[in-house]
mmCIF file of C-alpha atoms and ligand atoms in Angstrom:
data_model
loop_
_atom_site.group_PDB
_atom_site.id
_atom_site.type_symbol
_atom_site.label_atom_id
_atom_site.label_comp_id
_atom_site.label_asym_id
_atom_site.label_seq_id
_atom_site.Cartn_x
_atom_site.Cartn_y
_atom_site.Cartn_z
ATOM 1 C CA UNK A 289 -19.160 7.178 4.608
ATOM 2 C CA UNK A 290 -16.639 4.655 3.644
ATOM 3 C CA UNK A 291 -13.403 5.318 5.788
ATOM 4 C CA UNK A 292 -10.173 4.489 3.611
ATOM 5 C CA UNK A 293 -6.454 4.371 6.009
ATOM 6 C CA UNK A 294 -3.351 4.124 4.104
ATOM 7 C CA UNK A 295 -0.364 3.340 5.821
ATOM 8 C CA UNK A 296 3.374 4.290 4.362
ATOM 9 C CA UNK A 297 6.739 3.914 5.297
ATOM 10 C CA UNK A 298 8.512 6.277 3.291
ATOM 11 C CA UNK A 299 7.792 8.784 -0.255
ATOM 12 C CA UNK A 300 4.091 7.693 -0.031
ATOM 13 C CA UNK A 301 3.854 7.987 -3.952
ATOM 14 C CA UNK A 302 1.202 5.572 -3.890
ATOM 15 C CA UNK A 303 -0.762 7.292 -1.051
ATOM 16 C CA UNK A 304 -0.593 10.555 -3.175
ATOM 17 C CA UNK A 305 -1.533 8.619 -6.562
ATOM 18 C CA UNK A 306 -5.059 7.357 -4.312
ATOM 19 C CA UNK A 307 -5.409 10.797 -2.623
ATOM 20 C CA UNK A 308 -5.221 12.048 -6.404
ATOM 21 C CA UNK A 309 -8.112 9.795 -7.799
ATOM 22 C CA UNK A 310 -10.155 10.519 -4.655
ATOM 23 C CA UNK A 311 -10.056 14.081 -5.620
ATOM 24 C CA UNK A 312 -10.598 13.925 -9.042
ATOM 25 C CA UNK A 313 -12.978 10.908 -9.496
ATOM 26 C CA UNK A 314 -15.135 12.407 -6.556
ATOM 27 C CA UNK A 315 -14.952 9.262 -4.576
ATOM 28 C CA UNK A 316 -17.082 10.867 -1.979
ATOM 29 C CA UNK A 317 -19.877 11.442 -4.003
ATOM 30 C CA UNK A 318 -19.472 8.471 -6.540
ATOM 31 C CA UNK A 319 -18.345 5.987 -4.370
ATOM 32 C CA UNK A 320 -19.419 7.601 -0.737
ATOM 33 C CA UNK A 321 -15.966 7.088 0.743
ATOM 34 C CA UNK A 322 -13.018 9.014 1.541
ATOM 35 C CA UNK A 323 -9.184 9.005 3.089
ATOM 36 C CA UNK A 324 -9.734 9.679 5.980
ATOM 37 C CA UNK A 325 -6.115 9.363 7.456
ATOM 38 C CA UNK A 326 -2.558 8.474 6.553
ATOM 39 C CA UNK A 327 -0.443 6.309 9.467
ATOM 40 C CA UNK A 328 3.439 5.828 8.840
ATOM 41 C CA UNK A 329 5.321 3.909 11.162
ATOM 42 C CA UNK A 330 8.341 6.582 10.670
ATOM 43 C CA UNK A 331 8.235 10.061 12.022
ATOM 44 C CA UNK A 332 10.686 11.166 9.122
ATOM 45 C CA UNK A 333 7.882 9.952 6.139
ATOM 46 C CA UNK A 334 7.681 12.055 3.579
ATOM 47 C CA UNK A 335 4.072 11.002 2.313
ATOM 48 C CA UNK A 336 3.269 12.410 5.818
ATOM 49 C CA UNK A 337 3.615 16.026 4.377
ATOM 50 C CA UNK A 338 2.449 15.187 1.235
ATOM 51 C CA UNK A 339 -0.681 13.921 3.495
ATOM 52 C CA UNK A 340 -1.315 16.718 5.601
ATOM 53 C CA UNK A 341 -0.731 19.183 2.266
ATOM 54 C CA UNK A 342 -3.683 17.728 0.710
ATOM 55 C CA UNK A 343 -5.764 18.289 4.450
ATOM 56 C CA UNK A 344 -5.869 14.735 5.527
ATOM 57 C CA UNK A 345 -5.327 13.444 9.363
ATOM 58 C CA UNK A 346 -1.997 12.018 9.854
ATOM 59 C CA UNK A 347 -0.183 9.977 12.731
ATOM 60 C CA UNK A 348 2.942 8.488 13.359
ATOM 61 C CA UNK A 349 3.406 4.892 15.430
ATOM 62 C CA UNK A 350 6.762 4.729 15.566
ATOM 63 C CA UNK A 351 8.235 1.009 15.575
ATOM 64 C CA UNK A 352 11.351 1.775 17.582
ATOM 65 C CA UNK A 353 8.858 2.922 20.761
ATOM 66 C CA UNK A 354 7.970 -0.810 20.927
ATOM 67 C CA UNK A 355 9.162 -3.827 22.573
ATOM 68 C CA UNK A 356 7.737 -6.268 19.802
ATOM 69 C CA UNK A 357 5.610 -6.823 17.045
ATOM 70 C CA UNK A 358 2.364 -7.727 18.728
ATOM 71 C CA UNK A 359 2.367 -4.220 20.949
ATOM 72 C CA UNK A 360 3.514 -2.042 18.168
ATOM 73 C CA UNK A 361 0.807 -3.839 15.640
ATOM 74 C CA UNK A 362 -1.546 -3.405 18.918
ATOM 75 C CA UNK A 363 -1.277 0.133 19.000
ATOM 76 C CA UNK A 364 -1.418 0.365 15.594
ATOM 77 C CA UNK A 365 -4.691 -1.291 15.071
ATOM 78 C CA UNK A 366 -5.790 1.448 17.780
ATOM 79 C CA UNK A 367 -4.689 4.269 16.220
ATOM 80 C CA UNK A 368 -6.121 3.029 12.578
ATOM 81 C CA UNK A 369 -9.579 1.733 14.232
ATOM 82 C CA UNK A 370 -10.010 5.373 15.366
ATOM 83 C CA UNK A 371 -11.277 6.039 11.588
ATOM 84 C CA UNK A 372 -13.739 3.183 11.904
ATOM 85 C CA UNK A 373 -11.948 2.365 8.254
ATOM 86 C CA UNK A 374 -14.129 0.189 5.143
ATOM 87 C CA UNK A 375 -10.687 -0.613 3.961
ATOM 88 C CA UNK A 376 -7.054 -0.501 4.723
ATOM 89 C CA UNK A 377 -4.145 0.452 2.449
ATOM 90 C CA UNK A 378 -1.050 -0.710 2.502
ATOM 91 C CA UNK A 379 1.224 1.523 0.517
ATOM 92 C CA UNK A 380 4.762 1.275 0.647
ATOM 93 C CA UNK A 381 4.425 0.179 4.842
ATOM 94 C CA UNK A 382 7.489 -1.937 4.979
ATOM 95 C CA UNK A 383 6.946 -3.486 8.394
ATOM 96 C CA UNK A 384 5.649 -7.622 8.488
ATOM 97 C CA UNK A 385 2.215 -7.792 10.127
ATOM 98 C CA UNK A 386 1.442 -10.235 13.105
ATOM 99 C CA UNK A 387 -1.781 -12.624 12.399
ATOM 100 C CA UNK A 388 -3.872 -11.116 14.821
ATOM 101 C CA UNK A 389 -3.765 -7.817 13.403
ATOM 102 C CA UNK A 390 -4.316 -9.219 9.411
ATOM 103 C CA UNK A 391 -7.510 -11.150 11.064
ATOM 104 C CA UNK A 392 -8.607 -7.931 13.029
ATOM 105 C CA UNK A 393 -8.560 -6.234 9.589
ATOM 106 C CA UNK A 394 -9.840 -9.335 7.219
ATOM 107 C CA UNK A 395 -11.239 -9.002 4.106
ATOM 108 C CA UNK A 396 -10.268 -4.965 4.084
ATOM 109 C CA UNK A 397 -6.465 -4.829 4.309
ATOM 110 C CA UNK A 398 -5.029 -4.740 0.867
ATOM 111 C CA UNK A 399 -1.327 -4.083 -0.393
ATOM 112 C CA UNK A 400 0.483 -3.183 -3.007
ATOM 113 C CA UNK A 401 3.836 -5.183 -4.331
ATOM 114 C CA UNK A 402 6.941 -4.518 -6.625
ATOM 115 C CA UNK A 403 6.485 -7.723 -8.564
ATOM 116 C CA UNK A 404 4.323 -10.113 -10.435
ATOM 117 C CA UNK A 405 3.197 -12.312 -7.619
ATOM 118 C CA UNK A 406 3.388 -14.827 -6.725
ATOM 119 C CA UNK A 407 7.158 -14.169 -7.876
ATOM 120 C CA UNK A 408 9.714 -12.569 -6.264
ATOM 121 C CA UNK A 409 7.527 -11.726 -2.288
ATOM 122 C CA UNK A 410 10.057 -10.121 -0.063
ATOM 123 C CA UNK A 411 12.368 -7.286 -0.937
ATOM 124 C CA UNK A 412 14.869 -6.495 -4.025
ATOM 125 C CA UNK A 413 11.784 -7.509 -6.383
ATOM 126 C CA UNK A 414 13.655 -5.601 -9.261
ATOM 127 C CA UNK A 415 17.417 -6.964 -8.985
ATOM 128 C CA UNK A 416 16.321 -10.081 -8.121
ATOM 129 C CA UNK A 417 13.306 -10.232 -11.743
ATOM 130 C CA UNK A 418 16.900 -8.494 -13.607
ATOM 131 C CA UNK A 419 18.973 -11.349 -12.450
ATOM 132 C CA UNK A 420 16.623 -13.976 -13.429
ATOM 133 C CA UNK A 421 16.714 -12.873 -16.771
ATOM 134 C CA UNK A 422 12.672 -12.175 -16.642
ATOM 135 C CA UNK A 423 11.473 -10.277 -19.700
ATOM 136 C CA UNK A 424 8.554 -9.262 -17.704
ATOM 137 C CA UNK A 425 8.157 -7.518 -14.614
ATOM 138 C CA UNK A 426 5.363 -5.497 -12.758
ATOM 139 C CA UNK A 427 3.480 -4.882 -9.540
ATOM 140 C CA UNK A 428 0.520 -6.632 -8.552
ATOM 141 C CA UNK A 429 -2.045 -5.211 -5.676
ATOM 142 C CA UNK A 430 -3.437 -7.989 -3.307
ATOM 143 C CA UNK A 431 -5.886 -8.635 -0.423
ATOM 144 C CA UNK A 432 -3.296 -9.076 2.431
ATOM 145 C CA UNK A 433 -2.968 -12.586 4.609
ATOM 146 C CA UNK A 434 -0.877 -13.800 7.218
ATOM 147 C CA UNK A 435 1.412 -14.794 4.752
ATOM 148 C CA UNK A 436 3.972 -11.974 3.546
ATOM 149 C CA UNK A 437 3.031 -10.977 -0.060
ATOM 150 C CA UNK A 438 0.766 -13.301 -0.829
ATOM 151 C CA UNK A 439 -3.061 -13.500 -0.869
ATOM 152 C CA UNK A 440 -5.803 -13.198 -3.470
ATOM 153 C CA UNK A 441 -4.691 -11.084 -6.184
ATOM 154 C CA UNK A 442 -7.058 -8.140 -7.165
ATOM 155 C CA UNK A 443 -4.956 -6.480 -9.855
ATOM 156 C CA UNK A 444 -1.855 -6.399 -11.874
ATOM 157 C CA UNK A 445 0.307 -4.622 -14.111
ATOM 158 C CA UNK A 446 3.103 -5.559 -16.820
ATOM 159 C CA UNK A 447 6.006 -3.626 -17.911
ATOM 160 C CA UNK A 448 9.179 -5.041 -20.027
ATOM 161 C CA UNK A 449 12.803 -5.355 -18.706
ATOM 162 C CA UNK A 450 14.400 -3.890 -21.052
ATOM 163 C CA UNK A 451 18.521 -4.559 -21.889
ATOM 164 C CA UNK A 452 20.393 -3.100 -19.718
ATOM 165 C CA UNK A 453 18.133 -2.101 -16.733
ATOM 166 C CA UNK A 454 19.032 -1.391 -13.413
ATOM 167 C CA UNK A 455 16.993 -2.030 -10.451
ATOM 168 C CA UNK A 456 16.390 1.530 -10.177
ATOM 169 C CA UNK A 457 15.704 1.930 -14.167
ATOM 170 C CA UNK A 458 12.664 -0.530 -14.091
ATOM 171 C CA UNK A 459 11.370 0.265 -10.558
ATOM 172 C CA UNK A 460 10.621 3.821 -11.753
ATOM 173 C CA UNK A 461 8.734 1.760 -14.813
ATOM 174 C CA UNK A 462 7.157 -0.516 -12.720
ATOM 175 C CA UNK A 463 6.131 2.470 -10.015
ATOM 176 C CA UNK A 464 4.449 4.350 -13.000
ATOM 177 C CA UNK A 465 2.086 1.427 -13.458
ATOM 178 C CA UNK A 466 1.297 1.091 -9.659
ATOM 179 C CA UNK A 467 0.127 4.710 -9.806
ATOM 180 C CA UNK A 468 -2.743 3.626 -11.825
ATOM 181 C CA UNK A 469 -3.689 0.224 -11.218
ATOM 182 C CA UNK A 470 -3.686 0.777 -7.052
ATOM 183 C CA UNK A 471 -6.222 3.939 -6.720
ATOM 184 C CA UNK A 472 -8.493 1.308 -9.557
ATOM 185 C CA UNK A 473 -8.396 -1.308 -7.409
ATOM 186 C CA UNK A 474 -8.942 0.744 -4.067
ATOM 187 C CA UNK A 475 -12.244 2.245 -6.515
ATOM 188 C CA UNK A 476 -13.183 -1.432 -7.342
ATOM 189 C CA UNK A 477 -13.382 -2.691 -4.166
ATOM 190 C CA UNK A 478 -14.736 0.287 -2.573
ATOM 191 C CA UNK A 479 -17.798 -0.799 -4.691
ATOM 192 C CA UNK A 480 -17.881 -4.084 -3.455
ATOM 193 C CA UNK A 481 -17.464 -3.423 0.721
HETATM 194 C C1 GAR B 532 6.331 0.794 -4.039
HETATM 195 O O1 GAR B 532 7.077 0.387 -5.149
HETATM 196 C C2 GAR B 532 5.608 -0.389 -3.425
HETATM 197 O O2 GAR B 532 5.165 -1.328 -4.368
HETATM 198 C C3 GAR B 532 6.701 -0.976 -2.576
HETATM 199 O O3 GAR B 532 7.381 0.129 -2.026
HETATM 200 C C4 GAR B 532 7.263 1.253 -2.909
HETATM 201 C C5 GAR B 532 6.673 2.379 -2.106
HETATM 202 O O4 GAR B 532 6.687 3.574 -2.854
HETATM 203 N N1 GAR B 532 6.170 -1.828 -1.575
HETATM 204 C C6 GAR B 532 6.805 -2.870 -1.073
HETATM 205 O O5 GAR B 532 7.928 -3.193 -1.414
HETATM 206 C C7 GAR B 532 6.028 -3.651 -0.024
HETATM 207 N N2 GAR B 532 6.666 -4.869 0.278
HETATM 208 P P1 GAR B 532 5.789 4.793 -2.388
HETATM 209 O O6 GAR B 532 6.091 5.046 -0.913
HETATM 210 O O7 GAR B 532 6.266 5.927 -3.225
HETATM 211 O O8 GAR B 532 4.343 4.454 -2.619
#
């Protein structure tokens, strides 16, 4: 069985869109793999309960109990590597990843980000494509590296900005789209590992 860990910060919508497809598309049978656990670096998470709702294995590593990045990613890896995982998600986990933890996990750590990469890494993806005057925007769903928001890109999706937008306006649009292209990607490489 092909272990699957995603790891959120916050709403988890992402997390819930993968748990979703698992569910309906069978991925156990089709694809013999499963989530087996959902990590979020914040006790207060609220993909946590959306999580343990649909019966999957939570835990929280909180980032505040740690000194520095290399012990908290340590005990990260530690609590993640407990699942023996094929593949780990990255799905909303706002925290930047040491090397040594994106080698440990090489080849299987994938994210998902608010823009068409490799525009706009980093944060404020949507007020920052709004005040660029892009017509374009979207979210784009990556093999991870030890390079923030970039690596080899394994999907992406395309919505308009349309007049008048807000950040909030076409991050909802944009978030739509990541819904579907993140548990296809998660499916397509599944295949492949
Ligand atoms: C998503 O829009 C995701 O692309 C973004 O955070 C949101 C999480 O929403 N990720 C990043 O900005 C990573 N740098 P969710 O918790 O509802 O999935």
């Amino acid at each position: 069985m092909k272990n699957i860990v995603i790891l959120i910060s916050g709403t988890g919508s992402n997390m819930a869109a993968i748990v979703r497809a698992a569910q309906r598309q069978d991925w156990t049978r089709r694809l013999d793999a499963r989530v087996a656990a959902v990590i979020a670096n914040r006790p207060d998470a609220r993909g946590l309960q959306t999580a343990r709702e649909a019966g999957i294995a939570t835990a929280v590593v909180d980032h505040k109990g740690f000194a520095d990045r290399e012990t908290f990613d340590a005990a990260l890896q530690a609590e993640i590597d407990r699942h023996a995982p094929a593949l780990v998600v990255l799905a909303g986990f706002m925290r930047i990843l040491t090397p040594g933890f994106v080698a440990h996990y090489a080849g299987r750590l994938i994210n998902i980000h608010p823009s068409l990469l490799p525009a706009f890494p980093g944060l404020h993806t949507h007020q920052r494509a709004i005040d660029e005057g892009c017509r374009v925007a979207g979210a784009t769903v990556h093999q991870v590296t030890a390079e923030l928001d970039h690596g080899h890109i394994l999907a992406q999706a395309v919505v308009p900005v349309l007049a008048g937008d807000t950040a909030d306006a076409l991050a909802a649009r944009v978030l739509t789209q990541e819904h579907l292209i993140y548990p296809r990607a998660v499916a397509e490489l599944l295949q492949k590992i």
